[in-house]
Structure formats: C-alpha cells, structure tokens
PDB file of N, CA and C in Angstrom:
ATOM      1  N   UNK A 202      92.865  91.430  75.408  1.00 87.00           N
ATOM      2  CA  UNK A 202      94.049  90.684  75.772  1.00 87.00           C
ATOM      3  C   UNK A 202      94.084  89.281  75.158  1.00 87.00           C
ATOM      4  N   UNK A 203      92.897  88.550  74.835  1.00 91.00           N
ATOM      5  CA  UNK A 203      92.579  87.377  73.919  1.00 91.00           C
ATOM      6  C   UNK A 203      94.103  87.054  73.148  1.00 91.00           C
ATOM      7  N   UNK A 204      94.142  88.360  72.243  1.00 96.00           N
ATOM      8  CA  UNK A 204      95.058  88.127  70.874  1.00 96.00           C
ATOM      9  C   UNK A 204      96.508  88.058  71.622  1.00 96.00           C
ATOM     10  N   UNK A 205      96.953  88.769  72.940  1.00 95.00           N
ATOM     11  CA  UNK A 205      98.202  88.434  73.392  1.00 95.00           C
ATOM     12  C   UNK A 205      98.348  86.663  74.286  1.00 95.00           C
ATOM     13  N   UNK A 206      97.219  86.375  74.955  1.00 94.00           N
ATOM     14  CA  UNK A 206      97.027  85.399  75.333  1.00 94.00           C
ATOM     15  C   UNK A 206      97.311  84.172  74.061  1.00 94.00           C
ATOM     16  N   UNK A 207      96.961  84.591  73.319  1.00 95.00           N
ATOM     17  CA  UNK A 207      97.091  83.374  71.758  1.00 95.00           C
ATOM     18  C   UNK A 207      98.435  83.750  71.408  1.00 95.00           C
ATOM     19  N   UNK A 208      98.487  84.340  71.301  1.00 97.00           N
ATOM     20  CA  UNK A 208     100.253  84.662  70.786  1.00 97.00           C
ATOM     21  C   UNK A 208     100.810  83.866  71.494  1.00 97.00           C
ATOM     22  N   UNK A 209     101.261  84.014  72.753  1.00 95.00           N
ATOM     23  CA  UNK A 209     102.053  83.392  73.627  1.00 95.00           C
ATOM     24  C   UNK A 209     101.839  81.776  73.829  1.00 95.00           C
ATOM     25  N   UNK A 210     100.613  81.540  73.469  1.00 95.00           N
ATOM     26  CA  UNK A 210      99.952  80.452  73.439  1.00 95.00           C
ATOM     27  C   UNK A 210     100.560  79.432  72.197  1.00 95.00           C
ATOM     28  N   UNK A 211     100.855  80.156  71.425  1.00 96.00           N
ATOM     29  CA  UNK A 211     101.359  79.914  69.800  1.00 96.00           C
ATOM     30  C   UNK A 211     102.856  79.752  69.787  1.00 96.00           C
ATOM     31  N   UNK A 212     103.381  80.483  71.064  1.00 97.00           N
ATOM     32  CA  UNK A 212     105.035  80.753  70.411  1.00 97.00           C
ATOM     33  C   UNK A 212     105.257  79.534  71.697  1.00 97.00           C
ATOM     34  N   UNK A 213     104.318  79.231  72.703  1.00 96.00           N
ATOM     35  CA  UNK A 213     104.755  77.926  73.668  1.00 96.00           C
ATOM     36  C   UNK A 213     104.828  76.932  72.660  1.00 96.00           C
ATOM     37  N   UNK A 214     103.847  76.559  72.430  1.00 97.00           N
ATOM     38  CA  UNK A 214     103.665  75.130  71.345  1.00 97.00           C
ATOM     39  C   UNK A 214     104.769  75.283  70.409  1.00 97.00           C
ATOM     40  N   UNK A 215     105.015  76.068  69.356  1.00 97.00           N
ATOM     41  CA  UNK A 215     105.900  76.270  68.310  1.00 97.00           C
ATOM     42  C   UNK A 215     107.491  75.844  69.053  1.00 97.00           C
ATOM     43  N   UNK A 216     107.582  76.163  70.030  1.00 97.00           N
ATOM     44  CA  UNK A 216     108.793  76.208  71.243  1.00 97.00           C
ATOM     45  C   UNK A 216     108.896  74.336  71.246  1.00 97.00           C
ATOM     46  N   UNK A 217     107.849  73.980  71.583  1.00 97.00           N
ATOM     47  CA  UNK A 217     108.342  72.531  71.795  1.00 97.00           C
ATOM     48  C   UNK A 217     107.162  72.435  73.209  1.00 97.00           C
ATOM     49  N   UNK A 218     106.882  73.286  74.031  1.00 96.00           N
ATOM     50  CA  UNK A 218     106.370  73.104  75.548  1.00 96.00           C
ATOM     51  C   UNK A 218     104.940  72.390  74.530  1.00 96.00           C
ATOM     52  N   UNK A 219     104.491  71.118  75.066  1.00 96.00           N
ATOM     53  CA  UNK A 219     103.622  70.418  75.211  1.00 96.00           C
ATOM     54  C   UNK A 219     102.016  71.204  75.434  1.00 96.00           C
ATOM     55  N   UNK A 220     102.000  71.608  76.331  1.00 92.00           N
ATOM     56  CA  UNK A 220     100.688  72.431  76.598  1.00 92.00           C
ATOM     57  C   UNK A 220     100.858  73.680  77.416  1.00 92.00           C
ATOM     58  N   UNK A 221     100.149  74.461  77.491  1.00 88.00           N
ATOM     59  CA  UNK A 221     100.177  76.055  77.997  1.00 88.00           C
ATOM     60  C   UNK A 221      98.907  75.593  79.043  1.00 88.00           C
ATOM     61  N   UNK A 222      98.744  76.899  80.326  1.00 86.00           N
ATOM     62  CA  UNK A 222      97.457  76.454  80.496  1.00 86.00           C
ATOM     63  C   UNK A 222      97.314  77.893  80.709  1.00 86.00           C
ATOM     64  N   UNK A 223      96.132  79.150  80.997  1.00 88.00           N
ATOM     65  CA  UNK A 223      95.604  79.840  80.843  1.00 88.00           C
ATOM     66  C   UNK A 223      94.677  79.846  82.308  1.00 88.00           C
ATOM     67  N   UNK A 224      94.516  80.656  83.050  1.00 88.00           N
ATOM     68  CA  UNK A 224      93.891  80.834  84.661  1.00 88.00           C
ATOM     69  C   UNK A 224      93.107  82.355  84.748  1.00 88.00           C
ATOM     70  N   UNK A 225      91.561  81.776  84.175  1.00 88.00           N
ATOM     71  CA  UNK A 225      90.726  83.011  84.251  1.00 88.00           C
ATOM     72  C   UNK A 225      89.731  82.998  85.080  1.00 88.00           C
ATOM     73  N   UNK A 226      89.104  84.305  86.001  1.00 91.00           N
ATOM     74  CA  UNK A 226      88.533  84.065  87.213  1.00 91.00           C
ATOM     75  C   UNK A 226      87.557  85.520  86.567  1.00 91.00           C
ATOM     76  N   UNK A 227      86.440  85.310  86.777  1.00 92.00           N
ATOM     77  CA  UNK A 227      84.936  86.329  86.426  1.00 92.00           C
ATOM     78  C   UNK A 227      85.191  87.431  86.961  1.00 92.00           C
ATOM     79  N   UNK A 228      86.088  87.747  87.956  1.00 94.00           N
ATOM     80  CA  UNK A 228      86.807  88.905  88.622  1.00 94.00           C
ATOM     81  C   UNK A 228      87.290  88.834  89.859  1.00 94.00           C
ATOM     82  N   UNK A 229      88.029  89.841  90.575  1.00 95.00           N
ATOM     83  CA  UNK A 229      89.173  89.580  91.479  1.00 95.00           C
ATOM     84  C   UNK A 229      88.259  88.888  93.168  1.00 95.00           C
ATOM     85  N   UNK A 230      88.238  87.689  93.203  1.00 96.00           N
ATOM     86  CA  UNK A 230      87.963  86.812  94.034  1.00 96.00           C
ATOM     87  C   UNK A 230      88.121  86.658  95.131  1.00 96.00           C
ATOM     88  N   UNK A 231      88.134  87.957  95.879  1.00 95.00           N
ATOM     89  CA  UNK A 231      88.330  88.188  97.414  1.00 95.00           C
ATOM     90  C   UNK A 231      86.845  88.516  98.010  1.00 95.00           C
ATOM     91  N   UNK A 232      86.655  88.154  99.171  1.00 94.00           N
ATOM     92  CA  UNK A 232      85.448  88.262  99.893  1.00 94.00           C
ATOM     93  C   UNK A 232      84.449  88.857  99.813  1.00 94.00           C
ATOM     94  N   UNK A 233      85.220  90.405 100.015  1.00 94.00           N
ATOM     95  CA  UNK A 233      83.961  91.682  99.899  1.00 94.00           C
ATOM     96  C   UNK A 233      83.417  91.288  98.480  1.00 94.00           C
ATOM     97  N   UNK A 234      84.027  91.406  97.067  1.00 93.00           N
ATOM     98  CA  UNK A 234      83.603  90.979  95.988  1.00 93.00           C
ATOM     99  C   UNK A 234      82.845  90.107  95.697  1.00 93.00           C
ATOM    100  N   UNK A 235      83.092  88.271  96.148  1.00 95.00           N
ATOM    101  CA  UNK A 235      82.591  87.663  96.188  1.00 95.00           C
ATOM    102  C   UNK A 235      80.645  87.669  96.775  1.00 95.00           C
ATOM    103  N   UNK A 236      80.853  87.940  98.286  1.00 95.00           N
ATOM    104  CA  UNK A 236      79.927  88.069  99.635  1.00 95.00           C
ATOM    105  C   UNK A 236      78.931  88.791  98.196  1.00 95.00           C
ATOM    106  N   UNK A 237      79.339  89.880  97.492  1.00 95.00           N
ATOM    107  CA  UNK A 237      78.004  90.993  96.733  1.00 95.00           C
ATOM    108  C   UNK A 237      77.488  89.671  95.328  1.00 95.00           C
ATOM    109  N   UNK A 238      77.525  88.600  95.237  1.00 95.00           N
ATOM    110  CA  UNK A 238      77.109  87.599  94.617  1.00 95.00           C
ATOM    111  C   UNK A 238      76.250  86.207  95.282  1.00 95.00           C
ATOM    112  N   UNK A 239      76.629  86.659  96.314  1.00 96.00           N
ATOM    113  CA  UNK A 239      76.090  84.949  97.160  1.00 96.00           C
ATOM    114  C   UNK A 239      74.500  84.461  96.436  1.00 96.00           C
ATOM    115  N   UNK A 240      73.894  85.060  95.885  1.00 97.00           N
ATOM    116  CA  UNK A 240      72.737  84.788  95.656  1.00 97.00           C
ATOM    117  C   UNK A 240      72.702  84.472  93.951  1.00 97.00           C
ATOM    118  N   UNK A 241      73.861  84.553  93.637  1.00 97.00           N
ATOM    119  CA  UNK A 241      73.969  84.086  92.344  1.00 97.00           C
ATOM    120  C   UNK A 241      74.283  82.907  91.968  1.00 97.00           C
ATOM    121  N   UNK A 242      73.596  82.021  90.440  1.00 97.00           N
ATOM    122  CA  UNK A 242      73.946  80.576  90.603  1.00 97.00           C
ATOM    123  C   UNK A 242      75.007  80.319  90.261  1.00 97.00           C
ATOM    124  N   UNK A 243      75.899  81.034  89.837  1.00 96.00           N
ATOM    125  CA  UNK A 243      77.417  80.597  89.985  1.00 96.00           C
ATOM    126  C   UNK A 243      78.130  80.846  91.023  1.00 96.00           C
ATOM    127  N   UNK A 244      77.649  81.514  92.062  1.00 97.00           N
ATOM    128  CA  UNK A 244      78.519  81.544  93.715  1.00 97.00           C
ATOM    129  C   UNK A 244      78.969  80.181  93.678  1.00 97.00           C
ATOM    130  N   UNK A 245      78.587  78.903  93.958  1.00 96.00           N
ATOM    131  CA  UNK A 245      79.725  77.421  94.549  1.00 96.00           C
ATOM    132  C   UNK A 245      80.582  77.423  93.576  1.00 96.00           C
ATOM    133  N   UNK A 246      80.061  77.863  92.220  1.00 96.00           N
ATOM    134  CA  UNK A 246      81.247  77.828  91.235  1.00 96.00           C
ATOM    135  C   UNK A 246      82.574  78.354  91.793  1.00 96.00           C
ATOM    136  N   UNK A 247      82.154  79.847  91.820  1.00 97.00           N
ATOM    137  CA  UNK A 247      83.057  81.057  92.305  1.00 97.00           C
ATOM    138  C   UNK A 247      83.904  80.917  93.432  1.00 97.00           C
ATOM    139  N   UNK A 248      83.225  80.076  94.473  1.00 97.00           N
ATOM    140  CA  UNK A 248      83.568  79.525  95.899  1.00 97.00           C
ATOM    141  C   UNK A 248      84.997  78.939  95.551  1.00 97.00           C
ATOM    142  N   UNK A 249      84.578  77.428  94.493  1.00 97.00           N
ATOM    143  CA  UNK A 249      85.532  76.576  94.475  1.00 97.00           C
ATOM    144  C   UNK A 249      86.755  77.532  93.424  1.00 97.00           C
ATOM    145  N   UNK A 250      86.408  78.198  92.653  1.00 96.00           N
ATOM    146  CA  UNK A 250      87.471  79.160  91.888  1.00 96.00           C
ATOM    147  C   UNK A 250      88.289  80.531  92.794  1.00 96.00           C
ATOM    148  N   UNK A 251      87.841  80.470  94.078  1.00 97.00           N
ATOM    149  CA  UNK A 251      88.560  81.067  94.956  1.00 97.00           C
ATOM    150  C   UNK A 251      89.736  80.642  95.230  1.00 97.00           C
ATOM    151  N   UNK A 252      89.416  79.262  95.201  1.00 96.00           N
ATOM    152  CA  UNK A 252      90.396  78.407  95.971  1.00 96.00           C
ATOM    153  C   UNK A 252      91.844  78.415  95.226  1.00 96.00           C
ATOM    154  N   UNK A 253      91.809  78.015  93.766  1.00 95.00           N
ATOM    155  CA  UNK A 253      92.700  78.524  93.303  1.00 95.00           C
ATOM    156  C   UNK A 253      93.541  80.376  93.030  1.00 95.00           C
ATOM    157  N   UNK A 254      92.472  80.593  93.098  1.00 96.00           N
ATOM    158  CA  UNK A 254      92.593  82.477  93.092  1.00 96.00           C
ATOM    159  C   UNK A 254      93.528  82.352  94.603  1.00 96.00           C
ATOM    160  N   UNK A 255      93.372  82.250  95.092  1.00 96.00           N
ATOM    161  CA  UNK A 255      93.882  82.135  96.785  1.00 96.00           C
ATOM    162  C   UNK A 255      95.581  81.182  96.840  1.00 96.00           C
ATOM    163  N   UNK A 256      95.280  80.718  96.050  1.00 96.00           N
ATOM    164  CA  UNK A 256      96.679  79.980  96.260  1.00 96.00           C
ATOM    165  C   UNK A 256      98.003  80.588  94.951  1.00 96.00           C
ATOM    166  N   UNK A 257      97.737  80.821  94.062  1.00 94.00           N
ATOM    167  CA  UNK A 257      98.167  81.819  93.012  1.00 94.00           C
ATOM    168  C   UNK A 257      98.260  83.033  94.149  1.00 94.00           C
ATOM    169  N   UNK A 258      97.663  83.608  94.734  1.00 94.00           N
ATOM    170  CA  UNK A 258      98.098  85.187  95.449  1.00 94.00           C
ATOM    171  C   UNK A 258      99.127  84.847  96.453  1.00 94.00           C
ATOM    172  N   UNK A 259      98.700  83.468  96.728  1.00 95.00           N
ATOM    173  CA  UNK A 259     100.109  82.889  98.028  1.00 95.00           C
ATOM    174  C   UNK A 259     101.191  82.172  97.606  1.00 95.00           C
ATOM    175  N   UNK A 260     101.035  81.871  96.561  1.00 95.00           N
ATOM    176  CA  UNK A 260     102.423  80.906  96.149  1.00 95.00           C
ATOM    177  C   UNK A 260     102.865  82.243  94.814  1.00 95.00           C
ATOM    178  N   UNK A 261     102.616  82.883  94.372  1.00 94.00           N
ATOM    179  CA  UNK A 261     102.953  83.569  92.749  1.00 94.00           C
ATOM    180  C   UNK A 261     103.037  82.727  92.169  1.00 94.00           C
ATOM    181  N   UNK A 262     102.388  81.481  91.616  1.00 91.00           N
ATOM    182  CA  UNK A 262     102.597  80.939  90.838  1.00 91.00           C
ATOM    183  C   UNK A 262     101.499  80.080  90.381  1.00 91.00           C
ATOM    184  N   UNK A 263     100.474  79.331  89.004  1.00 89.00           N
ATOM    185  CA  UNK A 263      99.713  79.025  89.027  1.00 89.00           C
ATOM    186  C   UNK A 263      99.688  77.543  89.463  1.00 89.00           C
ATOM    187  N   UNK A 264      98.759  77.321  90.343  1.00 93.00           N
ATOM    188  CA  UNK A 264      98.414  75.746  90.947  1.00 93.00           C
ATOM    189  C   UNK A 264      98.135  74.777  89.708  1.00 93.00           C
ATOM    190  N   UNK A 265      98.506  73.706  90.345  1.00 93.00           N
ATOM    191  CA  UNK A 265      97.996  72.892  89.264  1.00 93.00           C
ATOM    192  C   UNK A 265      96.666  72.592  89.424  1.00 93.00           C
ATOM    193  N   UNK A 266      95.587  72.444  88.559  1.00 95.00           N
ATOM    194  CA  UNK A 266      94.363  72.544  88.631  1.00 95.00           C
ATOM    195  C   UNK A 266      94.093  70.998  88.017  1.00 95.00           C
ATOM    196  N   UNK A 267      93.583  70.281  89.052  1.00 95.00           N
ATOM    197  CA  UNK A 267      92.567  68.534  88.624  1.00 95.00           C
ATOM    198  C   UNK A 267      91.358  69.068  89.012  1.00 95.00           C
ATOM    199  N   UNK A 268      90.250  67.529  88.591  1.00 95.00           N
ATOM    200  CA  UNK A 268      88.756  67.656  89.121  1.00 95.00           C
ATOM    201  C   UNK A 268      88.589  66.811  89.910  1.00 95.00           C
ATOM    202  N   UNK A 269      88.138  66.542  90.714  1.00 94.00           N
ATOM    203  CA  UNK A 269      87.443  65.777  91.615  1.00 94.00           C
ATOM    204  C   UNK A 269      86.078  65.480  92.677  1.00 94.00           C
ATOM    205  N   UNK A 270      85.683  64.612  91.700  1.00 94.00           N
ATOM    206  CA  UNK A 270      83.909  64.758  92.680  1.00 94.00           C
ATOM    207  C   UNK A 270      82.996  66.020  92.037  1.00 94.00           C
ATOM    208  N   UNK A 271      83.692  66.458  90.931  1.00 93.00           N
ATOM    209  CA  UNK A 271      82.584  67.289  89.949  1.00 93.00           C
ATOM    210  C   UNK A 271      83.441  68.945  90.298  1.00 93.00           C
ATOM    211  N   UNK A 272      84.393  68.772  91.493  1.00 96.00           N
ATOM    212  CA  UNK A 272      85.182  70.357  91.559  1.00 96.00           C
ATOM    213  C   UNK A 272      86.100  70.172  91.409  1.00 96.00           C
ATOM    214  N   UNK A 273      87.254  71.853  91.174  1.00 96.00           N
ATOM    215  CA  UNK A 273      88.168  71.905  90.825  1.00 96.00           C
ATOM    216  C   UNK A 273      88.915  71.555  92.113  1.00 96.00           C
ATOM    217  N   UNK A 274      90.489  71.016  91.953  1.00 96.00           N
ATOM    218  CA  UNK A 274      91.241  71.136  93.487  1.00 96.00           C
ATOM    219  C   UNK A 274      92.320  71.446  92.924  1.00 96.00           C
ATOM    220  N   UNK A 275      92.976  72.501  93.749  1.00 94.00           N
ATOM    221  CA  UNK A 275      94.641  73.040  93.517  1.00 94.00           C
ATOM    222  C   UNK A 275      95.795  72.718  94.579  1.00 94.00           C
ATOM    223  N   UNK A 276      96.689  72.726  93.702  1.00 88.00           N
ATOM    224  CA  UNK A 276      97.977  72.221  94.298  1.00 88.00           C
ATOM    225  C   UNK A 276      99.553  72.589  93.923  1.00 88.00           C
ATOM    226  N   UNK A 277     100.133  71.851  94.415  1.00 77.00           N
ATOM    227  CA  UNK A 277     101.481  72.389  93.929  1.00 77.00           C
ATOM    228  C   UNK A 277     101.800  71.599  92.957  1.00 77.00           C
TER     229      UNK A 277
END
C-alpha cells in the first residue's frame, strides 16, 4: 500500500495542500490485542498510540497529533 500512500501523498502537495499527514499503528490497537504484548518494550509506546487509535474510531476522523513531555497527545 506504500506506493498508493505516495501517490496520494504526491497529488496533495502538487494540489497546493501544504502537508499530508499519514496515521500508522503496528496493528489494530484494541485491548485483547494489545494485553498479548504487555511485556514488550514497545507496550508504553503502543499504550500512548492507542490513544490516538481510540479517538480516530470515535470521531472518523484523524486527531491532530503534538508531543508533549516526550508523548504523543490527540485532539481535535
């Protein structure tokens, strides 16, 4: 999917839109999934990448993503 992701990526910019942004998650970020990792060193990663995963499934739409204090935080 890379090469469709760049495409679209290509025809934003060419368009005039300023920046694109792109929202990728190691896989689908619900509990049961998650819980079978806890012992892995990217779980707090995964934790804080829930958070956005979680708000994208509740709003349909991607959060805006800042950093703060070394994590990600999402919003409208």
């Amino acid at each position: 999917y890379i090469n469709e992701i760049y495409a679209l990526g290509v025809a934003a910019l060419k368009s005039g839109q300023p920046f694109f942004r792109v929202h990728l998650f190691p896989f689908k970020l619900e509990l049961e999934n998650l819980s079978k990792y806890r012992s892995n060193q990217w779980y707090p990663f995964w934790v804080n990448l829930k958070e956005g995963y979680d708000y994208f499934n509740k709003h349909k739409r991607p959060p805006n993503v800042e950093v703060s204090g070394g994590k990600y935080t999402f919003g409208a």
